[in-house]
Short mmCIF file of C-alpha atoms in Angstrom, two decimals:
data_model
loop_
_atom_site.label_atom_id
_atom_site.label_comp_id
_atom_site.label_asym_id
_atom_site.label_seq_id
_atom_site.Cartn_x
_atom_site.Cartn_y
_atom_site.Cartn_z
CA UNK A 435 -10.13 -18.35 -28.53
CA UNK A 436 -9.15 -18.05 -25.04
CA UNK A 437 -6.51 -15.09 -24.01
CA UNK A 438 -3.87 -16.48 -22.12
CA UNK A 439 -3.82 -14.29 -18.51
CA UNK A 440 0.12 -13.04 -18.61
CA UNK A 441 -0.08 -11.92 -15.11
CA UNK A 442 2.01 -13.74 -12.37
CA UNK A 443 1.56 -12.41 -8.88
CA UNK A 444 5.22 -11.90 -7.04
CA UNK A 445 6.69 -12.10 -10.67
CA UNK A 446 5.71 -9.62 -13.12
CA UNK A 447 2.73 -8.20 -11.25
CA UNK A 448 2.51 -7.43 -7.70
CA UNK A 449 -1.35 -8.12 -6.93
CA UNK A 450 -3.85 -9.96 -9.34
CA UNK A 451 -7.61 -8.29 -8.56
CA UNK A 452 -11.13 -6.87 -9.52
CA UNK A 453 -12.49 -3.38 -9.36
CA UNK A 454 -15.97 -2.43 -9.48
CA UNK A 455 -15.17 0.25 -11.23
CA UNK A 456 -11.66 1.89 -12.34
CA UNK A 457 -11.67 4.77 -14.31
CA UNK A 458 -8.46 7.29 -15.54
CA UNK A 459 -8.05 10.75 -14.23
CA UNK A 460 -6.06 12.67 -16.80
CA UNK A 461 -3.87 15.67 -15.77
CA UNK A 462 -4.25 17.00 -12.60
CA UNK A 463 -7.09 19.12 -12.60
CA UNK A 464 -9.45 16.47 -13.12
CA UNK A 465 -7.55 13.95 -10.00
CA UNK A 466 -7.77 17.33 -7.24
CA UNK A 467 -11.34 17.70 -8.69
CA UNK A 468 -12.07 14.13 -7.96
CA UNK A 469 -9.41 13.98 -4.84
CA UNK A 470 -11.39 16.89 -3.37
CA UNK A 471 -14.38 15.73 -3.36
CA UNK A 472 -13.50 12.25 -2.16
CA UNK A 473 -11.95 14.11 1.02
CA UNK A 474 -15.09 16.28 1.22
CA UNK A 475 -17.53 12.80 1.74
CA UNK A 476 -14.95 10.71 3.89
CA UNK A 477 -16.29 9.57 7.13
CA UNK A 478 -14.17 6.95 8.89
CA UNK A 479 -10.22 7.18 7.43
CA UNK A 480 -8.05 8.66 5.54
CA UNK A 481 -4.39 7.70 4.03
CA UNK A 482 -2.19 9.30 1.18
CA UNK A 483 0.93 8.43 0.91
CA UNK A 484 3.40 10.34 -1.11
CA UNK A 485 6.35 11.94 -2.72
CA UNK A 486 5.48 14.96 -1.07
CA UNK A 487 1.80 16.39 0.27
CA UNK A 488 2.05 20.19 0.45
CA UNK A 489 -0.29 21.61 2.10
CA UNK A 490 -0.27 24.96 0.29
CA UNK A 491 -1.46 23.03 -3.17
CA UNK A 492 -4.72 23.83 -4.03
CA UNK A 493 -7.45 20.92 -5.69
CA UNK A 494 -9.97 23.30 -7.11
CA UNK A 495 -9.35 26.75 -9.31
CA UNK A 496 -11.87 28.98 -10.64
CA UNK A 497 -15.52 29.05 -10.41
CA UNK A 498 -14.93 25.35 -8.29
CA UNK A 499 -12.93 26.73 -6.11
CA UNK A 500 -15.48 30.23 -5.62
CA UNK A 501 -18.37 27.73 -5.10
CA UNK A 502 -16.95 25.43 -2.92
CA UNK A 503 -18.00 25.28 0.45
CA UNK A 504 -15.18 23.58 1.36
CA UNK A 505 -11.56 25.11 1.36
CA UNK A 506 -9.46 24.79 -1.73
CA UNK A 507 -5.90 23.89 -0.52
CA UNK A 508 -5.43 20.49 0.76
CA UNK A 509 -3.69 21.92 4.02
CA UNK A 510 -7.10 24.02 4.74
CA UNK A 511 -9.15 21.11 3.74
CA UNK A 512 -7.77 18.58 5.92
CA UNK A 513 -8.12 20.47 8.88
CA UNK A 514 -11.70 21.52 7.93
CA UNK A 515 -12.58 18.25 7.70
CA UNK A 516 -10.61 16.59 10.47
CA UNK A 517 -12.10 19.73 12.92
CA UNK A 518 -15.83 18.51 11.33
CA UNK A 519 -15.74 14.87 11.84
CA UNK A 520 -13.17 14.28 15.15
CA UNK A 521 -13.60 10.56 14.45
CA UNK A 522 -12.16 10.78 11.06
CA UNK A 523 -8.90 9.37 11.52
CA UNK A 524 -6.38 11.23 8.69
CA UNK A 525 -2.67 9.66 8.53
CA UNK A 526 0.02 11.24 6.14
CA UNK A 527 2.83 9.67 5.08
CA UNK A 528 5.48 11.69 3.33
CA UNK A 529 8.75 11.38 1.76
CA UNK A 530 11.91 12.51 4.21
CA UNK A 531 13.51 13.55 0.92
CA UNK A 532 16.98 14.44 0.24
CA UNK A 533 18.07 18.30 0.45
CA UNK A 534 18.45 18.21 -3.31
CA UNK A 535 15.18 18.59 -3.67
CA UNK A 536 14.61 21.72 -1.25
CA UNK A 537 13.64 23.96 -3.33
CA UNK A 538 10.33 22.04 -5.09
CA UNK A 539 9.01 20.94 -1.76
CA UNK A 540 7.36 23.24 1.26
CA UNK A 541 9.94 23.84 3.78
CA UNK A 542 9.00 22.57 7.36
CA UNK A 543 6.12 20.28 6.16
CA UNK A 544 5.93 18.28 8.73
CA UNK A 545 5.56 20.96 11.49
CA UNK A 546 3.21 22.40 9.75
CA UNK A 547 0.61 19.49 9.56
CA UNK A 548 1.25 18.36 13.16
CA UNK A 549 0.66 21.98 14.18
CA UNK A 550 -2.09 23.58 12.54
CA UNK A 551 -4.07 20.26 12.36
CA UNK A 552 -6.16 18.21 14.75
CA UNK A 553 -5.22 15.44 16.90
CA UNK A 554 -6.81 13.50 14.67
CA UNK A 555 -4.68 14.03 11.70
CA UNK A 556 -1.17 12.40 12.53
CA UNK A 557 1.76 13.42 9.99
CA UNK A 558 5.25 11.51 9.94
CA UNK A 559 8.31 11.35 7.23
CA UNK A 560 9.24 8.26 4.86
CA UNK A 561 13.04 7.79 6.38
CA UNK A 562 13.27 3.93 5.45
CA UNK A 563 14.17 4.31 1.67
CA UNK A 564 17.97 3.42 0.83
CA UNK A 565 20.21 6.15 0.49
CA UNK A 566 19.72 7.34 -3.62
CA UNK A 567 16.24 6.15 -3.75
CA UNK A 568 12.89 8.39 -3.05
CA UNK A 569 9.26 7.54 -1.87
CA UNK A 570 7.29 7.61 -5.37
CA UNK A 571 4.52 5.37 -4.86
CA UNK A 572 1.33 8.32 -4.73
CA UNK A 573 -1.94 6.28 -3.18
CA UNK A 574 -4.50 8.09 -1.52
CA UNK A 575 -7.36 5.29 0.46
CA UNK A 576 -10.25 7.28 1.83
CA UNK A 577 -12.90 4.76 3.88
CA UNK A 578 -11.39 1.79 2.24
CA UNK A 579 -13.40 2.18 -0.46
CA UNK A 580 -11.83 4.31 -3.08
CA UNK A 581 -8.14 4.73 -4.09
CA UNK A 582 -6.10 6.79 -5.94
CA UNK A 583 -3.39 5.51 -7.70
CA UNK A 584 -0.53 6.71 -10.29
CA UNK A 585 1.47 9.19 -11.20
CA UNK A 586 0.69 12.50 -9.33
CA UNK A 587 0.62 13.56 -5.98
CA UNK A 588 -0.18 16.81 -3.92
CA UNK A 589 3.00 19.04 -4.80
CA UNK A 590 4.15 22.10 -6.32
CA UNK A 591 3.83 22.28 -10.56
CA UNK A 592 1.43 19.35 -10.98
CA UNK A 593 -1.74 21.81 -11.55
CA UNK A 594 -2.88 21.62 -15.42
CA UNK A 595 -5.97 21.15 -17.60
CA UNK A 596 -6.40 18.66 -20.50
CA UNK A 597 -5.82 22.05 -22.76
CA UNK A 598 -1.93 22.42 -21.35
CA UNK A 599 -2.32 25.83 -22.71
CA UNK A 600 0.33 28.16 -22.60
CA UNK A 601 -1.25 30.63 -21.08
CA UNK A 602 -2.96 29.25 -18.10
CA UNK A 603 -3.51 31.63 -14.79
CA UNK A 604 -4.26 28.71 -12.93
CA UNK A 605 -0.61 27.13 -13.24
CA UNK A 606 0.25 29.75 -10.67
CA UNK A 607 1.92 27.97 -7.55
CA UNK A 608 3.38 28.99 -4.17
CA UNK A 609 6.53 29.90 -5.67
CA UNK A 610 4.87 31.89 -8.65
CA UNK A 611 4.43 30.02 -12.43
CA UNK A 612 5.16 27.18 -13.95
CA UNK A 613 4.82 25.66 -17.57
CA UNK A 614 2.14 22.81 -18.81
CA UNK A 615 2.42 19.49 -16.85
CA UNK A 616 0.95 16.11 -17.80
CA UNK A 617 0.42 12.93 -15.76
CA UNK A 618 -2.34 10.07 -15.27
CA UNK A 619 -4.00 8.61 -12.23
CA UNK A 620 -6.51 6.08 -11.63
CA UNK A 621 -9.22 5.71 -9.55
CA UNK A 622 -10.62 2.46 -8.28
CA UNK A 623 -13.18 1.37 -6.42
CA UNK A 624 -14.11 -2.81 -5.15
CA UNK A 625 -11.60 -5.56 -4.36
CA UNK A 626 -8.82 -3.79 -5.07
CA UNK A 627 -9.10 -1.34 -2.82
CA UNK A 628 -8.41 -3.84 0.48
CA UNK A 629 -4.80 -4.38 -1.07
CA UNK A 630 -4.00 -0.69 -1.57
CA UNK A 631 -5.18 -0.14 1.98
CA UNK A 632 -3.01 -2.96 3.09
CA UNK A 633 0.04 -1.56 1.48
CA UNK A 634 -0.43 2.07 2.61
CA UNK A 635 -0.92 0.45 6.29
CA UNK A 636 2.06 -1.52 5.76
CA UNK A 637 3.96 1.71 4.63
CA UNK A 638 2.69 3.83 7.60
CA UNK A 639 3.06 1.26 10.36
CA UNK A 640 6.78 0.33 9.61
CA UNK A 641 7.58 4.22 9.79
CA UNK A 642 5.11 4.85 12.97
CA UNK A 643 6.50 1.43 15.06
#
């Protein structure tokens, strides 16, 4: 028996694609892990989009983050790696959020990627969405060949393990602890990948024009 394909493009879907491989990152220790190390082998471009990108967040705890050559927090990590490859090109897009939401988000973010990053990292703020609405789409496109996709992004109290334990030193942010936290991304790889980069371009160039 044939299974009917439910999926209608510009009606209950917004794209219709393959991957050459897809695979869920649960909780957020396992997406920096993978995020991380994605940023760590990019050569030609880089684009996240998000609710926020903090730059104080770190992707790797423990022995990781010890043996890592490369710097933990995302803020650290994009400059390394902008300052190691100048023709890595590195564009954030981040939501200019309402002041309700001050105190969960680093203060000054945006000064403080143009100004302790490269030229070749460019920073700018979401201001386009309609007044009661937020930024939440969280895509990260590194080479146009891998994306991120789903429910976290780079921000404060999204750090857990599968174990959400109760005790867990590493769910220790900026602003001190927080309890367990649980979310799902995906990440992608093939065909899909050229539509995701499309839409992140699309979000960045109606912001930056």
């Amino acid at each position: 028996m044939n299974k009917q394909n439910i999926f209608e493009p510009g009606k209950n879907c917004w794209q219709e694609t393959q991957a050459c491989y897809s695979s869920p990152l649960i909780d957020c220790a396992n997406y920096y892990r993978a995020l991380h190390s994605s940023i760590c082998k990019a050569e030609k471009q880089i684009i996240i989009v998000g609710w926020d990108i903090d730059s104080r967040i770190r992707l790797l705890h423990g022995e990781e983050e010890e043996q890592s050559e490369a710097p933990s927090r995302i803020g650290d990590l994009i400059r390394w790696k902008a300052e190691q490859n100048p023709d890595l090109k590195i564009y954030l897009l981040r939501w200019d959020s309402s002041f309700a939401f001050f105190d969960q988000r680093e203060m000054w973010a945006l000064e403080v990627w143009q100004d302790k990053t490269p030229e070749n990292v460019q920073a700018i703020l979401d201001d386009s969405i309609p007044m009661g609405g937020s930024q939440h789409q969280k895509i990260v496109v590194i080479d146009n060949e891998v994306v991120f996709s789903g429910g976290m992004d780079v921000a404060l109290h999204r750090w857990d393990t599968r174990e959400h334990k109760i005790d867990e030193p590493g769910r220790n942010g900026p602003d001190g602890e927080y309890g367990p936290f649980h979310d799902v991304q995906i990440v992608s790889s093939g065909q899909l990948v050229k539509h995701f980069a499309e839409l992140a371009h699309w979000r960045w160039n109606r912001i930056a024009e």
